[in-house]
Amino acid sequence: MFTSTISGKLGRDAEVITLRDKSYYKINVAIDGKGKDAPTTWVQVLYYKSDNSRLGEHLRSGAGIVAQGRLDVKAFNKR
């Protein structure tokens, strides 16, 4: 298992989802590549939402974010 730190901007507002009876914020982070012609890399992040969390108020499209945690790598196939 890997740990990672991701820094970028939110592509859209956070979405609250429920998996296995726990609530999470689902956010998409855009990481700009180095250089003018480098493509943008998109990373999907799930963050545990506690009952008293007010984090969702700040997770709005275009906001800067730094996320640190476990990294699960899955390949994306365009279909």
GROMACS .gro file of N, CA and C in nm:
model
  237
    1MET      N    1   0.084  -0.117   0.000
    1MET     CA    2   0.000   0.000   0.000
    1MET      C    3   0.089   0.125   0.000
    2PHE      N    4   0.047   0.226  -0.071
    2PHE     CA    5   0.124   0.349  -0.085
    2PHE      C    6   0.058   0.460  -0.003
    3THR      N    7   0.139   0.557   0.040
    3THR     CA    8   0.085   0.681   0.093
    3THR      C    9   0.125   0.791  -0.004
    4SER      N   10   0.041   0.891  -0.014
    4SER     CA   11   0.064   0.994  -0.114
    4SER      C   12   0.013   1.128  -0.065
    5THR      N   13   0.070   1.236  -0.118
    5THR     CA   14   0.021   1.371  -0.095
    5THR      C   15  -0.014   1.428  -0.232
    6ILE      N   16  -0.137   1.476  -0.245
    6ILE     CA   17  -0.188   1.529  -0.372
    6ILE      C   18  -0.223   1.675  -0.352
    7SER      N   19  -0.179   1.759  -0.443
    7SER     CA   20  -0.205   1.902  -0.437
    7SER      C   21  -0.262   1.947  -0.571
    8GLY      N   22  -0.374   2.018  -0.568
    8GLY     CA   23  -0.434   2.065  -0.692
    8GLY      C   24  -0.559   2.147  -0.666
    9LYS      N   25  -0.646   2.154  -0.765
    9LYS     CA   26  -0.772   2.229  -0.754
    9LYS      C   27  -0.889   2.135  -0.777
   10LEU      N   28  -1.000   2.163  -0.709
   10LEU     CA   29  -1.120   2.080  -0.723
   10LEU      C   30  -1.186   2.106  -0.858
   11GLY      N   31  -1.225   1.999  -0.925
   11GLY     CA   32  -1.290   2.011  -1.054
   11GLY      C   33  -1.438   2.044  -1.043
   12ARG      N   34  -1.499   2.006  -0.930
   12ARG     CA   35  -1.640   2.037  -0.904
   12ARG      C   36  -1.664   2.028  -0.754
   13ASP      N   37  -1.782   2.068  -0.710
   13ASP     CA   38  -1.816   2.064  -0.568
   13ASP      C   39  -1.811   1.919  -0.517
   14ALA      N   40  -1.782   1.905  -0.388
   14ALA     CA   41  -1.777   1.772  -0.326
   14ALA      C   42  -1.915   1.708  -0.329
   15GLU      N   43  -1.915   1.577  -0.344
   15GLU     CA   44  -2.039   1.498  -0.346
   15GLU      C   45  -2.033   1.404  -0.225
   16VAL      N   46  -2.142   1.394  -0.149
   16VAL     CA   47  -2.147   1.303  -0.036
   16VAL      C   48  -2.204   1.169  -0.084
   17ILE      N   49  -2.128   1.061  -0.059
   17ILE     CA   50  -2.174   0.927  -0.096
   17ILE      C   51  -2.167   0.837   0.027
   18THR      N   52  -2.242   0.727   0.024
   18THR     CA   53  -2.243   0.632   0.135
   18THR      C   54  -2.196   0.496   0.085
   19LEU      N   55  -2.095   0.443   0.151
   19LEU     CA   56  -2.041   0.311   0.120
   19LEU      C   57  -2.030   0.233   0.250
   20ARG      N   58  -2.088   0.115   0.253
   20ARG     CA   59  -2.083   0.029   0.372
   20ARG      C   60  -2.122   0.103   0.499
   21ASP      N   61  -2.232   0.174   0.494
   21ASP     CA   62  -2.290   0.247   0.608
   21ASP      C   63  -2.202   0.359   0.662
   22LYS      N   64  -2.108   0.411   0.582
   22LYS     CA   65  -2.026   0.525   0.620
   22LYS      C   66  -2.038   0.630   0.510
   23SER      N   67  -2.038   0.757   0.549
   23SER     CA   68  -2.046   0.866   0.453
   23SER      C   69  -1.906   0.918   0.419
   24TYR      N   70  -1.888   0.951   0.292
   24TYR     CA   71  -1.761   1.003   0.242
   24TYR      C   72  -1.785   1.122   0.153
   25TYR      N   73  -1.687   1.212   0.146
   25TYR     CA   74  -1.685   1.315   0.044
   25TYR      C   75  -1.612   1.257  -0.075
   26LYS      N   76  -1.671   1.268  -0.192
   26LYS     CA   77  -1.605   1.226  -0.316
   26LYS      C   78  -1.566   1.353  -0.390
   27ILE      N   79  -1.437   1.371  -0.411
   27ILE     CA   80  -1.389   1.491  -0.478
   27ILE      C   81  -1.295   1.453  -0.592
   28ASN      N   82  -1.294   1.536  -0.696
   28ASN     CA   83  -1.205   1.518  -0.811
   28ASN      C   84  -1.104   1.632  -0.811
   29VAL      N   85  -0.975   1.597  -0.807
   29VAL     CA   86  -0.868   1.695  -0.799
   29VAL      C   87  -0.793   1.700  -0.931
   30ALA      N   88  -0.776   1.820  -0.985
   30ALA     CA   89  -0.699   1.841  -1.109
   30ALA      C   90  -0.557   1.878  -1.072
   31ILE      N   91  -0.462   1.800  -1.124
   31ILE     CA   92  -0.320   1.827  -1.101
   31ILE      C   93  -0.261   1.869  -1.234
   32ASP      N   94  -0.217   1.995  -1.243
   32ASP     CA   95  -0.160   2.045  -1.367
   32ASP      C   96  -0.021   1.987  -1.389
   33GLY      N   97   0.004   1.949  -1.513
   33GLY     CA   98   0.136   1.898  -1.548
   33GLY      C   99   0.237   2.010  -1.557
   34LYS      N  100   0.363   1.976  -1.550
   34LYS     CA  101   0.470   2.076  -1.562
   34LYS      C  102   0.488   2.110  -1.709
   35GLY      N  103   0.494   2.237  -1.737
   35GLY     CA  104   0.515   2.280  -1.875
   35GLY      C  105   0.385   2.316  -1.944
   36LYS      N  106   0.398   2.388  -2.054
   36LYS     CA  107   0.282   2.440  -2.127
   36LYS      C  108   0.198   2.332  -2.193
   37ASP      N  109   0.262   2.228  -2.246
   37ASP     CA  110   0.190   2.125  -2.321
   37ASP      C  111   0.158   1.999  -2.240
   38ALA      N  112   0.187   2.000  -2.112
   38ALA     CA  113   0.163   1.882  -2.028
   38ALA      C  114   0.013   1.869  -1.998
   39PRO      N  115  -0.040   1.748  -2.003
   39PRO     CA  116  -0.183   1.728  -1.976
   39PRO      C  117  -0.215   1.739  -1.827
   40THR      N  118  -0.341   1.766  -1.799
   40THR     CA  119  -0.390   1.770  -1.661
   40THR      C  120  -0.420   1.627  -1.617
   41THR      N  121  -0.378   1.590  -1.496
   41THR     CA  122  -0.407   1.460  -1.439
   41THR      C  123  -0.520   1.475  -1.339
   42TRP      N  124  -0.620   1.388  -1.349
   42TRP     CA  125  -0.734   1.391  -1.258
   42TRP      C  126  -0.724   1.277  -1.158
   43VAL      N  127  -0.744   1.309  -1.030
   43VAL     CA  128  -0.737   1.211  -0.923
   43VAL      C  129  -0.867   1.217  -0.843
   44GLN      N  130  -0.928   1.101  -0.821
   44GLN     CA  131  -1.051   1.095  -0.741
   44GLN      C  132  -1.013   1.063  -0.596
   45VAL      N  133  -1.067   1.141  -0.501
   45VAL     CA  134  -1.034   1.126  -0.360
   45VAL      C  135  -1.162   1.100  -0.282
   46LEU      N  136  -1.157   1.000  -0.192
   46LEU     CA  137  -1.265   0.974  -0.098
   46LEU      C  138  -1.217   1.013   0.041
   47TYR      N  139  -1.292   1.096   0.110
   47TYR     CA  140  -1.255   1.142   0.243
   47TYR      C  141  -1.368   1.111   0.340
   48TYR      N  142  -1.337   1.044   0.451
   48TYR     CA  143  -1.439   1.007   0.549
   48TYR      C  144  -1.507   1.132   0.605
   49LYS      N  145  -1.639   1.130   0.606
   49LYS     CA  146  -1.718   1.243   0.656
   49LYS      C  147  -1.771   1.208   0.794
   50SER      N  148  -1.720   1.277   0.897
   50SER     CA  149  -1.772   1.257   1.031
   50SER      C  150  -1.903   1.335   1.046
   51ASP      N  151  -1.982   1.300   1.145
   51ASP     CA  152  -2.114   1.361   1.163
   51ASP      C  153  -2.108   1.512   1.186
   52ASN      N  154  -2.004   1.560   1.252
   52ASN     CA  155  -1.996   1.703   1.282
   52ASN      C  156  -1.904   1.778   1.187
   53SER      N  157  -1.864   1.716   1.076
   53SER     CA  158  -1.771   1.778   0.982
   53SER      C  159  -1.838   1.890   0.905
   54ARG      N  160  -1.769   2.004   0.896
   54ARG     CA  161  -1.816   2.118   0.816
   54ARG      C  162  -1.725   2.138   0.695
   55LEU      N  163  -1.646   2.038   0.664
   55LEU     CA  164  -1.551   2.046   0.555
   55LEU      C  165  -1.620   2.069   0.420
   56GLY      N  166  -1.738   2.011   0.402
   56GLY     CA  167  -1.810   2.024   0.276
   56GLY      C  168  -1.839   2.167   0.236
   57GLU      N  169  -1.846   2.258   0.333
   57GLU     CA  170  -1.870   2.399   0.304
   57GLU      C  171  -1.753   2.460   0.226
   58HIS      N  172  -1.634   2.402   0.240
   58HIS     CA  173  -1.515   2.458   0.178
   58HIS      C  174  -1.474   2.384   0.051
   59LEU      N  175  -1.533   2.269   0.025
   59LEU     CA  176  -1.496   2.187  -0.091
   59LEU      C  177  -1.579   2.227  -0.212
   60ARG      N  178  -1.547   2.341  -0.269
   60ARG     CA  179  -1.620   2.396  -0.384
   60ARG      C  180  -1.531   2.397  -0.507
   61SER      N  181  -1.591   2.391  -0.622
   61SER     CA  182  -1.519   2.389  -0.749
   61SER      C  183  -1.418   2.503  -0.758
   62GLY      N  184  -1.295   2.469  -0.797
   62GLY     CA  185  -1.189   2.568  -0.813
   62GLY      C  186  -1.106   2.592  -0.689
   63ALA      N  187  -1.148   2.541  -0.573
   63ALA     CA  188  -1.074   2.561  -0.448
   63ALA      C  189  -0.945   2.479  -0.452
   64GLY      N  190  -0.840   2.534  -0.397
   64GLY     CA  191  -0.714   2.461  -0.385
   64GLY      C  192  -0.723   2.361  -0.271
   65ILE      N  193  -0.656   2.247  -0.285
   65ILE     CA  194  -0.664   2.143  -0.184
   65ILE      C  195  -0.533   2.064  -0.179
   66VAL      N  196  -0.501   2.018  -0.059
   66VAL     CA  197  -0.391   1.924  -0.039
   66VAL      C  198  -0.450   1.806   0.036
   67ALA      N  199  -0.435   1.685  -0.019
   67ALA     CA  200  -0.489   1.564   0.044
   67ALA      C  201  -0.375   1.466   0.065
   68GLN      N  202  -0.374   1.401   0.182
   68GLN     CA  203  -0.272   1.304   0.213
   68GLN      C  204  -0.338   1.178   0.265
   69GLY      N  205  -0.292   1.062   0.218
   69GLY     CA  206  -0.349   0.936   0.265
   69GLY      C  207  -0.304   0.818   0.183
   70ARG      N  208  -0.379   0.706   0.197
   70ARG     CA  209  -0.348   0.585   0.122
   70ARG      C  210  -0.381   0.604  -0.025
   71LEU      N  211  -0.305   0.539  -0.109
   71LEU     CA  212  -0.323   0.550  -0.252
   71LEU      C  213  -0.358   0.413  -0.309
   72ASP      N  214  -0.469   0.406  -0.380
   72ASP     CA  215  -0.512   0.284  -0.448
   72ASP      C  216  -0.512   0.315  -0.597
   73VAL      N  217  -0.429   0.249  -0.674
   73VAL     CA  218  -0.412   0.279  -0.815
   73VAL      C  219  -0.497   0.185  -0.899
   74LYS      N  220  -0.579   0.244  -0.986
   74LYS     CA  221  -0.662   0.167  -1.080
   74LYS      C  222  -0.647   0.230  -1.217
   75ALA      N  223  -0.637   0.149  -1.319
   75ALA     CA  224  -0.625   0.198  -1.456
   75ALA      C  225  -0.762   0.243  -1.507
   76PHE      N  226  -0.763   0.349  -1.587
   76PHE     CA  227  -0.884   0.400  -1.648
   76PHE      C  228  -0.882   0.365  -1.795
   77ASN      N  229  -0.986   0.300  -1.843
   77ASN     CA  230  -0.998   0.266  -1.985
   77ASN      C  231  -1.110   0.346  -2.046
   78LYS      N  232  -1.079   0.426  -2.146
   78LYS     CA  233  -1.184   0.503  -2.214
   78LYS      C  234  -1.272   0.407  -2.290
   79ARG      N  235  -1.402   0.419  -2.271
   79ARG     CA  236  -1.496   0.332  -2.341
   79ARG      C  237  -1.599   0.415  -2.412
   0.00000   0.00000   0.00000
